[in-house]
């Protein structure tokens, strides 16, 4: 039994976590990347710069709180998804730091996708790591991804089969663009939710579905039209979130119809939204990550590193 370090340097958040196999506990530190007012994200070069500035301090804070720790392994997010050509420069920071720590401490390191980290952190926080023994459906809904897939554990790795996806904007992008339009700060999810909660009347959003795929650019267009007509910000916020919920619900229903029912996991930052979560729970009863494990985080790759060391997941890189 050992302690494993996880590092995740996404385009939204710098994160470091320790997972203790003995206690099953995660200690995590994370910090959002700074984004200028009225902007909807960062260039990759800026994201890399901010990760370089932030990651060292977070690791110092993490180990200061944890006390004396001997690492048994290191997991890190190396790319967005485990598919050919999936690459973002921001993950090079985690690669560099993990390589340095691995060499200095003579401990193995393990490379995972950011998406795999989201899946496992959600399972961990929901107490459902045993789901990895059987196939299940998972949604990863964030600013960088809006996908649904079948997840299976196949020998040395997680096998992820894509079942549905966005054909244009990601859900988090739509939320951020609408949020910035309404005066929220990027990333806009929490502030947009707070606005939406102030509108007490029911709101029904609409989206376009093509089988289990969705088109989300219409959300931004519809909300901009409402804004131009002088609709109240609270209504627009709730309408935007209702559209996102309708998209995920529609995709879920199509997948159930095409492939049958299986255990269902919702992960990714957008799935921490209380309105979306409540509606989907009522309709499908799926499992959700705790909010701190829904947004970008390093807990999943720390847990995956532990599994890898036991020969249950990916091999050392």
Coordinates of C-alpha atoms in Angstrom, one line a residue, residues 3-285:
X3 CA 0.8 7.1 -1.7
X4 CA 0.4 8.3 -5.2
X5 CA 0.8 11.8 -6.7
X6 CA -1.5 13.0 -9.4
X7 CA -0.9 16.0 -11.7
X8 CA -3.4 17.6 -14.1
X9 CA -2.6 20.8 -16.1
X10 CA -5.7 21.4 -18.1
X11 CA -6.7 24.6 -20.0
X12 CA -8.8 25.6 -17.0
X13 CA -7.1 24.5 -13.8
X14 CA -3.7 23.6 -12.2
X15 CA -4.2 20.6 -9.9
X16 CA -2.1 18.3 -7.7
X17 CA -3.4 15.5 -5.5
X18 CA -2.2 12.7 -3.2
X19 CA -4.1 9.4 -3.0
X20 CA -3.4 7.1 0.0
X21 CA -4.2 3.5 -0.8
X22 CA -4.4 2.6 2.9
X23 CA -7.0 5.1 3.9
X24 CA -8.6 5.6 0.5
X25 CA -8.4 9.4 1.0
X26 CA -7.5 12.1 -1.5
X27 CA -5.8 15.3 -0.5
X28 CA -6.0 17.8 -3.4
X29 CA -4.9 21.4 -4.2
X30 CA -6.0 23.2 -7.3
X31 CA -6.1 26.7 -8.7
X32 CA -8.0 28.2 -11.7
X33 CA -5.9 29.7 -14.5
X34 CA -6.3 33.5 -14.6
X35 CA -8.4 34.8 -17.5
X36 CA -8.8 38.5 -18.4
X37 CA -12.2 40.1 -17.9
X38 CA -14.7 39.5 -20.8
X39 CA -12.5 36.8 -22.4
X40 CA -13.7 33.2 -22.9
X41 CA -10.5 31.3 -22.3
X42 CA -6.7 31.3 -22.7
X43 CA -4.3 30.7 -25.6
X44 CA -2.2 27.5 -25.0
X45 CA 1.0 29.5 -24.6
X46 CA -0.6 31.5 -21.8
X47 CA -2.0 28.4 -20.2
X48 CA 1.5 26.8 -20.2
X49 CA 3.0 30.0 -18.6
X50 CA 0.4 30.1 -15.8
X51 CA 0.8 26.4 -15.1
X52 CA 4.5 26.9 -14.7
X53 CA 3.9 29.7 -12.3
X54 CA 1.2 27.8 -10.2
X55 CA 2.1 24.2 -10.1
X56 CA 5.2 24.4 -8.0
X57 CA 3.4 26.4 -5.3
X58 CA 0.5 23.9 -5.3
X59 CA 2.8 21.0 -4.8
X60 CA 4.6 22.7 -1.9
X61 CA 1.3 23.4 -0.3
X62 CA 0.1 19.8 -0.9
X63 CA 3.2 18.2 0.7
X64 CA 3.3 20.8 3.5
X65 CA -0.3 19.7 4.5
X66 CA 0.3 16.0 4.0
X67 CA 3.5 15.9 6.1
X68 CA 6.3 13.4 5.4
X69 CA 5.3 11.3 2.4
X70 CA 7.1 8.6 0.4
X71 CA 5.7 8.4 -3.1
X72 CA 5.0 5.0 -4.7
X73 CA 4.2 6.4 -8.1
X74 CA 3.1 9.4 -10.0
X75 CA 0.2 9.8 -12.4
X76 CA -0.3 12.7 -14.8
X77 CA -2.6 13.9 -17.6
X78 CA -0.6 13.6 -20.8
X79 CA -3.3 14.4 -23.4
X80 CA -7.0 15.3 -23.6
X81 CA -8.2 11.9 -24.8
X82 CA -6.7 8.5 -25.5
X83 CA -7.1 8.8 -29.3
X84 CA -4.6 9.4 -32.0
X85 CA -3.7 13.0 -32.5
X86 CA -5.1 14.2 -29.1
X87 CA -2.7 16.9 -27.9
X88 CA -2.6 20.1 -26.0
X89 CA 0.6 21.9 -25.0
X90 CA -0.7 22.7 -21.5
X91 CA -0.3 19.1 -20.5
X92 CA 3.5 19.3 -21.2
X93 CA 3.8 21.1 -17.8
X94 CA 2.5 18.1 -15.9
X95 CA 4.7 15.8 -18.1
X96 CA 7.8 17.9 -17.2
X97 CA 7.2 18.0 -13.5
X98 CA 6.2 14.3 -13.2
X99 CA 9.4 13.4 -15.2
X100 CA 11.5 15.4 -12.8
X101 CA 9.9 14.1 -9.6
X102 CA 10.1 10.5 -11.0
X103 CA 13.8 10.8 -11.8
X104 CA 14.7 12.4 -8.5
X105 CA 12.7 9.9 -6.4
X106 CA 13.2 6.8 -8.5
X107 CA 9.5 6.1 -8.6
X108 CA 7.5 5.1 -11.7
X109 CA 5.2 7.5 -13.5
X110 CA 2.1 6.7 -15.5
X111 CA 0.5 8.7 -18.3
X112 CA -3.3 9.0 -18.6
X113 CA -5.7 11.1 -20.6
X114 CA -7.5 14.0 -19.0
X115 CA -10.7 12.3 -19.8
X116 CA -9.7 9.1 -18.0
X117 CA -8.9 11.2 -15.0
X118 CA -12.4 12.7 -15.0
X119 CA -14.1 9.3 -15.3
X120 CA -12.1 7.8 -12.4
X121 CA -12.3 10.9 -10.1
X122 CA -16.1 10.8 -10.6
X123 CA -16.3 7.1 -9.7
X124 CA -14.0 7.7 -6.7
X125 CA -16.1 10.5 -5.3
X126 CA -19.3 8.6 -5.8
X127 CA -17.9 5.4 -4.2
X128 CA -18.3 3.5 -7.4
X129 CA -14.7 2.4 -8.4
X130 CA -16.1 -1.2 -8.5
X131 CA -17.9 -0.1 -11.7
X132 CA -14.6 -0.6 -13.5
X133 CA -15.2 -4.3 -13.4
X134 CA -18.2 -4.1 -15.7
X135 CA -19.2 -2.0 -18.7
X136 CA -20.9 1.3 -18.0
X137 CA -21.9 4.5 -19.8
X138 CA -20.1 7.8 -19.0
X139 CA -20.7 11.3 -20.0
X140 CA -17.8 13.8 -20.0
X141 CA -19.4 17.3 -20.3
X142 CA -17.1 20.3 -19.9
X143 CA -15.6 23.3 -21.8
X144 CA -13.3 21.0 -23.8
X145 CA -15.5 17.9 -24.3
X146 CA -19.1 16.9 -24.7
X147 CA -19.2 13.2 -25.2
X148 CA -20.9 10.0 -24.2
X149 CA -19.2 6.7 -24.3
X150 CA -19.2 3.1 -23.2
X151 CA -16.4 2.4 -20.7
X152 CA -14.8 -1.1 -20.2
X153 CA -11.8 -2.2 -18.3
X154 CA -9.8 -4.3 -20.8
X155 CA -6.7 -5.8 -19.2
X156 CA -4.1 -3.1 -19.0
X157 CA -6.3 -0.1 -19.8
X158 CA -9.7 1.6 -19.9
X159 CA -11.4 1.0 -23.3
X160 CA -13.6 4.0 -24.2
X161 CA -16.0 3.6 -27.1
X162 CA -17.6 6.8 -28.3
X163 CA -21.4 6.7 -28.5
X164 CA -22.4 10.3 -28.9
X165 CA -20.8 13.8 -29.1
X166 CA -21.3 17.4 -29.9
X167 CA -21.1 18.3 -33.6
X168 CA -20.0 21.9 -32.9
X169 CA -19.7 23.8 -29.5
X170 CA -19.0 22.0 -26.3
X171 CA -21.5 22.5 -23.5
X172 CA -19.0 24.4 -21.3
X173 CA -18.2 26.7 -24.2
X174 CA -21.8 27.6 -24.7
X175 CA -22.2 28.3 -21.0
X176 CA -19.1 30.4 -20.9
X177 CA -20.0 32.5 -24.0
X178 CA -23.5 33.1 -22.7
X179 CA -22.1 33.9 -19.2
X180 CA -19.5 36.4 -20.5
X181 CA -22.3 38.1 -22.5
X182 CA -24.3 38.4 -19.3
X183 CA -21.3 39.9 -17.4
X184 CA -20.0 36.8 -15.6
X185 CA -16.3 36.1 -15.2
X186 CA -14.7 33.1 -17.0
X187 CA -15.2 30.3 -16.3
X188 CA -18.8 31.2 -15.9
X189 CA -20.5 28.0 -14.7
X190 CA -21.1 28.9 -11.1
X191 CA -22.1 32.5 -11.7
X192 CA -24.5 31.5 -14.5
X193 CA -26.0 28.9 -12.1
X194 CA -26.5 31.6 -9.4
X195 CA -28.3 33.8 -12.0
X196 CA -30.5 30.9 -13.2
X197 CA -31.5 30.0 -9.6
X198 CA -33.0 33.5 -9.3
X199 CA -35.6 32.7 -12.0
X200 CA -38.2 30.6 -10.2
X201 CA -40.5 29.9 -13.1
X202 CA -40.1 26.7 -15.3
X203 CA -38.0 27.1 -18.4
X204 CA -37.9 24.6 -21.3
X205 CA -34.8 24.7 -23.5
X206 CA -34.5 23.2 -27.0
X207 CA -31.6 21.7 -28.9
X208 CA -31.0 19.9 -32.1
X209 CA -30.1 16.2 -31.9
X210 CA -28.9 13.8 -34.6
X211 CA -29.2 10.4 -33.1
X212 CA -27.0 10.5 -30.0
X213 CA -25.1 13.5 -31.3
X214 CA -26.0 17.1 -30.4
X215 CA -25.6 20.5 -31.9
X216 CA -25.0 23.2 -29.2
X217 CA -24.1 26.3 -31.2
X218 CA -27.8 27.1 -31.3
X219 CA -27.8 27.7 -27.6
X220 CA -25.5 30.7 -28.0
X221 CA -27.5 32.0 -30.9
X222 CA -30.8 31.7 -29.1
X223 CA -29.4 33.4 -25.9
X224 CA -27.9 36.2 -27.9
X225 CA -31.3 36.8 -29.6
X226 CA -33.0 36.9 -26.2
X227 CA -30.4 39.3 -24.9
X228 CA -30.9 41.6 -27.9
X229 CA -34.7 41.6 -27.2
X230 CA -34.1 42.7 -23.6
X231 CA -34.9 39.4 -21.8
X232 CA -33.9 39.3 -18.1
X233 CA -30.4 37.9 -17.4
X234 CA -31.8 35.4 -14.9
X235 CA -34.2 34.0 -17.6
X236 CA -31.4 33.8 -20.2
X237 CA -29.1 32.0 -17.7
X238 CA -31.8 29.4 -16.9
X239 CA -32.7 29.0 -20.5
X240 CA -29.1 28.3 -21.4
X241 CA -28.7 25.6 -18.7
X242 CA -32.1 24.1 -19.7
X243 CA -30.8 23.7 -23.2
X244 CA -27.7 22.0 -22.0
X245 CA -29.7 19.7 -19.8
X246 CA -32.0 18.9 -22.8
X247 CA -29.0 17.9 -24.9
X248 CA -27.6 15.6 -22.3
X249 CA -31.0 14.1 -21.5
X250 CA -31.7 13.5 -25.2
X251 CA -28.3 11.9 -25.8
X252 CA -28.9 9.6 -22.8
X253 CA -32.3 8.6 -24.1
X254 CA -30.9 7.8 -27.5
X255 CA -28.1 5.7 -26.1
X256 CA -30.5 3.7 -23.9
X257 CA -32.7 3.1 -26.9
X258 CA -29.8 2.0 -29.2
X259 CA -27.7 0.0 -26.7
X260 CA -29.9 -0.8 -23.7
X261 CA -29.6 0.3 -20.1
X262 CA -26.3 0.1 -18.1
X263 CA -24.9 1.9 -15.1
X264 CA -24.7 5.6 -15.9
X265 CA -22.0 8.1 -14.8
X266 CA -22.1 11.9 -15.4
X267 CA -18.6 13.6 -15.2
X268 CA -17.0 16.9 -16.1
X269 CA -17.3 20.4 -14.8
X270 CA -20.8 21.1 -16.4
X271 CA -22.2 18.2 -14.5
X272 CA -21.6 20.0 -11.2
X273 CA -24.4 22.4 -12.0
X274 CA -27.2 21.8 -9.5
X275 CA -30.1 22.5 -11.9
X276 CA -28.8 20.1 -14.6
X277 CA -27.9 17.5 -12.0
X278 CA -31.3 17.5 -10.4
X279 CA -33.2 17.2 -13.6
X280 CA -31.0 14.4 -15.0
X281 CA -31.2 12.5 -11.6
X282 CA -35.0 12.6 -11.7
X283 CA -35.1 11.3 -15.3
X284 CA -32.3 8.7 -15.3
X285 CA -31.0 8.2 -11.8

